[in-house]
Short mmCIF file of C-alpha atoms in Angstrom, two decimals:
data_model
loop_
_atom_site.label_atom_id
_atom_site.label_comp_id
_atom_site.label_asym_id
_atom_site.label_seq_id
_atom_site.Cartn_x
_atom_site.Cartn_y
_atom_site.Cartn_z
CA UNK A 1 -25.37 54.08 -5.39
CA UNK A 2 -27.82 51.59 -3.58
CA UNK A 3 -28.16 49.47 -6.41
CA UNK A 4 -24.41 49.52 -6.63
CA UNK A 5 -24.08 48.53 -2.67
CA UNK A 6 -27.02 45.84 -2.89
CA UNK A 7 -24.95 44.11 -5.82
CA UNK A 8 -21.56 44.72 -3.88
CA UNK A 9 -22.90 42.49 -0.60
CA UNK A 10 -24.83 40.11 -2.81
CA UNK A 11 -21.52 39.26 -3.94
CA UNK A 12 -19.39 38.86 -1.28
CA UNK A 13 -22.26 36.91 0.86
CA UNK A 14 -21.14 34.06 2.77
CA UNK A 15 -19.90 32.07 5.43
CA UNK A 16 -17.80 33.04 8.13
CA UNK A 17 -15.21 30.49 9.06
CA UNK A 18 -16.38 29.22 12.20
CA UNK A 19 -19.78 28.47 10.50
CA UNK A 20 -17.66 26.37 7.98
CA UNK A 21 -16.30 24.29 10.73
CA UNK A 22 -18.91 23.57 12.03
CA UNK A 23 -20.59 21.97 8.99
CA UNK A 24 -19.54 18.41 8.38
CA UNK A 25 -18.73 19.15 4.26
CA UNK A 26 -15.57 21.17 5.63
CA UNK A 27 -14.43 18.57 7.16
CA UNK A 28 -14.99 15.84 4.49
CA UNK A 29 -13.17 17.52 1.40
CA UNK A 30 -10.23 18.92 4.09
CA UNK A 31 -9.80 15.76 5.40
CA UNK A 32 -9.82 14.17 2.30
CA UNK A 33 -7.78 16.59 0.34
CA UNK A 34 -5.23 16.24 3.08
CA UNK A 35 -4.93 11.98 3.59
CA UNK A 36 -4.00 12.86 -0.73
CA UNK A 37 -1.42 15.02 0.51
CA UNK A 38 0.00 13.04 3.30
CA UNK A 39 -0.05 9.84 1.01
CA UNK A 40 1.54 11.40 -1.79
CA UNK A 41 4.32 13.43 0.10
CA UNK A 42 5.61 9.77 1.24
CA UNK A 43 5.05 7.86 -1.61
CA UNK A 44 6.73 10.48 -4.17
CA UNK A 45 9.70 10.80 -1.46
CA UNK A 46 9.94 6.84 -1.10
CA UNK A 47 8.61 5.71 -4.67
CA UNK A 48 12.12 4.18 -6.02
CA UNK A 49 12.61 2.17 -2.60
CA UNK A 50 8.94 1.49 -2.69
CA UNK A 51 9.10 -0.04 -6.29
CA UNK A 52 12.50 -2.28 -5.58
CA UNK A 53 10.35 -3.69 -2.67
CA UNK A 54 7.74 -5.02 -5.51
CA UNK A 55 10.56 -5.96 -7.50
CA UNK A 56 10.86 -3.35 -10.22
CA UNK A 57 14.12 -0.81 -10.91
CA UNK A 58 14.69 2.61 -11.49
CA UNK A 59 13.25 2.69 -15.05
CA UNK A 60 9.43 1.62 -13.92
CA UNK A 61 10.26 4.48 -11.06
CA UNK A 62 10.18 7.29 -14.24
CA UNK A 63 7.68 5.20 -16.34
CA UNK A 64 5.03 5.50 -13.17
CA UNK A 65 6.23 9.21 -13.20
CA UNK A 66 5.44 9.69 -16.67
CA UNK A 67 2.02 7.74 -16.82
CA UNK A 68 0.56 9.75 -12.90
CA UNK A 69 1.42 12.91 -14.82
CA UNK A 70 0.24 12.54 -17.98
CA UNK A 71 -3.10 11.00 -16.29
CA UNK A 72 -3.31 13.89 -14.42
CA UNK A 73 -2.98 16.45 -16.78
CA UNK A 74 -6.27 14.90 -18.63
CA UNK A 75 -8.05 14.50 -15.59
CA UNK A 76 -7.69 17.98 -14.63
CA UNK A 77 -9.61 19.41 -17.47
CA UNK A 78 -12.13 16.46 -17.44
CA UNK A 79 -12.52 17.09 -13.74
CA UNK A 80 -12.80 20.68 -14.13
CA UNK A 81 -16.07 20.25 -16.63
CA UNK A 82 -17.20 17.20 -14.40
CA UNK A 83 -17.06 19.70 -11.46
CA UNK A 84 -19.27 22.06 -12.88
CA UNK A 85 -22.08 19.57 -14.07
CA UNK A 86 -21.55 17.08 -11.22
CA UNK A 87 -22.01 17.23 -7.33
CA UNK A 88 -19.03 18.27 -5.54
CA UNK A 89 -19.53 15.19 -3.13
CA UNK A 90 -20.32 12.24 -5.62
CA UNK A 91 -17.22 13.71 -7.46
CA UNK A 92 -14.55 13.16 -4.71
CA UNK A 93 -16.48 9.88 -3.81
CA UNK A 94 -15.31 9.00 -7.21
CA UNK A 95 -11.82 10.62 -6.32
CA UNK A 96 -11.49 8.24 -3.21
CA UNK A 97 -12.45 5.57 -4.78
CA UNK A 98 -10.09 5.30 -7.31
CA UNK A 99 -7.38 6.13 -4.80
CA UNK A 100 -8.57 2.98 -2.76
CA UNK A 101 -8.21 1.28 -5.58
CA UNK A 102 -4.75 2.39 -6.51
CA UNK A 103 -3.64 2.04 -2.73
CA UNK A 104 -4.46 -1.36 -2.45
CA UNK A 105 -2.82 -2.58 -6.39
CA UNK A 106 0.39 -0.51 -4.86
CA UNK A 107 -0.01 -2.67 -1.98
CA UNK A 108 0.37 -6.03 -4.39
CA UNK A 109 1.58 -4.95 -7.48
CA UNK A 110 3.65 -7.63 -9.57
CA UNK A 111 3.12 -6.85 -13.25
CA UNK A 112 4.23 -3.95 -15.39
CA UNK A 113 0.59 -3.96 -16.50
CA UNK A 114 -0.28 -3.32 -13.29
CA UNK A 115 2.25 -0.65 -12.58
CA UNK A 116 0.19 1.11 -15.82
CA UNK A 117 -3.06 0.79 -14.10
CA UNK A 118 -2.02 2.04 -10.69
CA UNK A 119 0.15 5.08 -12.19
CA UNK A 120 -2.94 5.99 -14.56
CA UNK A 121 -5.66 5.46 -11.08
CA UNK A 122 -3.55 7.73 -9.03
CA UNK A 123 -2.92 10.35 -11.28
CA UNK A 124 -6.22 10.70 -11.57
CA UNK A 125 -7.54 10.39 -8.66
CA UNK A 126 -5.06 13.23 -7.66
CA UNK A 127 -6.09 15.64 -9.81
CA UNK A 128 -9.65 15.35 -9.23
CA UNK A 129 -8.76 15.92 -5.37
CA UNK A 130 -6.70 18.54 -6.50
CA UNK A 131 -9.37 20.60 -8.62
CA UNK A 132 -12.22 20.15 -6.22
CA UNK A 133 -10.02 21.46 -3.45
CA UNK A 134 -9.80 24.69 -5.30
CA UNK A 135 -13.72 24.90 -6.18
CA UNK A 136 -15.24 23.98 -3.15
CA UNK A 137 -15.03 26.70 -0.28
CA UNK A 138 -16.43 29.21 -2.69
CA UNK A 139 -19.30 27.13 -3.80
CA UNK A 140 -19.93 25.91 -0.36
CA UNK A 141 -19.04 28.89 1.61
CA UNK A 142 -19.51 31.98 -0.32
CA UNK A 143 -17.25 34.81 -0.74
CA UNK A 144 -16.97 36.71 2.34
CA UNK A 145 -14.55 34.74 4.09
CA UNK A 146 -13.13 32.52 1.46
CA UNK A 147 -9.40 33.38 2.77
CA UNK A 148 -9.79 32.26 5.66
CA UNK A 149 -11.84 28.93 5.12
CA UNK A 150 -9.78 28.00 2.53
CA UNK A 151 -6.36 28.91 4.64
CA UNK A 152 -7.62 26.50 7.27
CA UNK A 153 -8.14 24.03 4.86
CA UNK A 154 -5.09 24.37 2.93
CA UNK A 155 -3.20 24.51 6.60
CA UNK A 156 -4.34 20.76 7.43
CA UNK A 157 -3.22 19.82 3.98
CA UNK A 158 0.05 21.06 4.60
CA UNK A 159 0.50 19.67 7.94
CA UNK A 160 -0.75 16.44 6.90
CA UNK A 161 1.83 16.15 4.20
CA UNK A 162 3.88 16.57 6.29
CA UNK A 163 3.83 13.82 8.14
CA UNK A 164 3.06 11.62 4.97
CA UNK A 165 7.41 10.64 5.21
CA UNK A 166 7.34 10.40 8.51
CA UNK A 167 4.69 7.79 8.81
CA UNK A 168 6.03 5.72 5.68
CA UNK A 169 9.51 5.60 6.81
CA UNK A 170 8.22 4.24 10.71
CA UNK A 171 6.09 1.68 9.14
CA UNK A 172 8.71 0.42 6.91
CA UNK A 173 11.14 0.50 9.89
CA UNK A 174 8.88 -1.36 12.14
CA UNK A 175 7.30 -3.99 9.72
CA UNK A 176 9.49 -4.35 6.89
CA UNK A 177 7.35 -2.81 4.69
CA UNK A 178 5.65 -0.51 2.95
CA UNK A 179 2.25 -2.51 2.60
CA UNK A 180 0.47 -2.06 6.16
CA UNK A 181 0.05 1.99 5.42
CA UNK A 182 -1.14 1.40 1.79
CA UNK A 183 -3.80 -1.03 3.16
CA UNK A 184 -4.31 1.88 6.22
CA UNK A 185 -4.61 4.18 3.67
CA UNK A 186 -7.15 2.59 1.46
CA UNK A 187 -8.95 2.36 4.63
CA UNK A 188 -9.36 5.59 5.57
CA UNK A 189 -9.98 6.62 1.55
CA UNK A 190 -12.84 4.28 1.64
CA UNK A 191 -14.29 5.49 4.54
CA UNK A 192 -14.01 9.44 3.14
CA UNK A 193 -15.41 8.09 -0.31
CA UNK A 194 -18.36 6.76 1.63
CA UNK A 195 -18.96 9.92 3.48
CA UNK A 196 -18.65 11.95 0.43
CA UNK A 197 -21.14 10.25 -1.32
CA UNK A 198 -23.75 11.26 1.18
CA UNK A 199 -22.14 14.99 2.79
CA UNK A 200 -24.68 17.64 2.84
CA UNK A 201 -23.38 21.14 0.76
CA UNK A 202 -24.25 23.78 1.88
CA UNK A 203 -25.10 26.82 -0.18
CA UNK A 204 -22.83 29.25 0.96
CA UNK A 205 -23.83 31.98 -1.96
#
């Protein structure tokens, strides 16, 4: 029966949530997980009117659909085996950066070979997001209180994408286009990339 307990809490070991706040990797990968979900709740909402503004119809619309998804769906099982070979960090480091990258061709884009590489860059960039969102509060955190770190976390995501229509319909309204919160966007990206590639993660198990 002790050996049976000892393995029980050896298990379940971990961080509480208010010790995962306060480390800076919880706020890196939420924060970064949730600018993905802000930026893609607008730009899925607005992508037809977005397109027409680069000059392109209804047809690139679904090819862009097509190509994000298809991307995806191969990144997510490369990203999965990347995830467990690879740091956490230098993984969504990688994940930002290609989303910088896509943000900014999105924020120029005048080819249909272009269209191809930005569809392809942010479908995969979105499923690496996506499948080290779901793998990092238990490697980081532990166990214990997984719920509730990762309900936090997936709280600011939701709230965030929230907002993602909101903020691309004002800026459109107010400058004429779409461009100025791609380029804000690739900002901020960079600047999580960067601070991914050198977050501490802690070892929550």
């Amino acid at each position: 029966s002790g050996e049976f307990n000892k393995e029980a809490d050896t298990q379940v070991q971990g961080m509480t949530c208010n010790e995962a706040l306060r480390t800076p990797a919880f706020w890196l990968f939420g924060l970064s997980s949730a600018l993905f979900g802000m930026l893609i709740g607008g730009v899925m909402l607005f992508y037809e009117s977005i397109l027409r503004e680069r000059g392109f119809g209804t047809h690139t619309r679904d090819l862009v659909l097509v190509i994000q998804t298809a991307a995806g769906l191969v990144a997510s099982f490369v990203g999965g085996w990347a995830g467990m070979r690879c740091s956490l960090g230098k993984l969504m480091a990688l994940a930002m950066a290609m989303l910088t990258g896509a943000l900014v061709l999105l924020a120029s884009i005048s080819s249909q070979t272009g269209v191809v590489v930005y569809a392809a860059t942010m479908g995969i960039a979105g499923a690496l997001v996506t499948v080290i969102f779901f793998s990092i509060w238990s490697h980081a955190y532990g166990q214990a209180h997984l719920g509730k770190i990762q309900g936090v976390a997936q709280g600011l995501c939701i709230v965030a994408g929230a907002f993602g229509p909101r903020i691309l319909a004002q800026v459109h309204v107010t400058t004429g286009s779409y461009t100025p919160a791609f380029l804000a966007y690739a900002a901020l990206s960079a600047g999580l990339g960067a601070w991914a590639w050198f977050v501490t993660i802690p070892r929550g198990i």
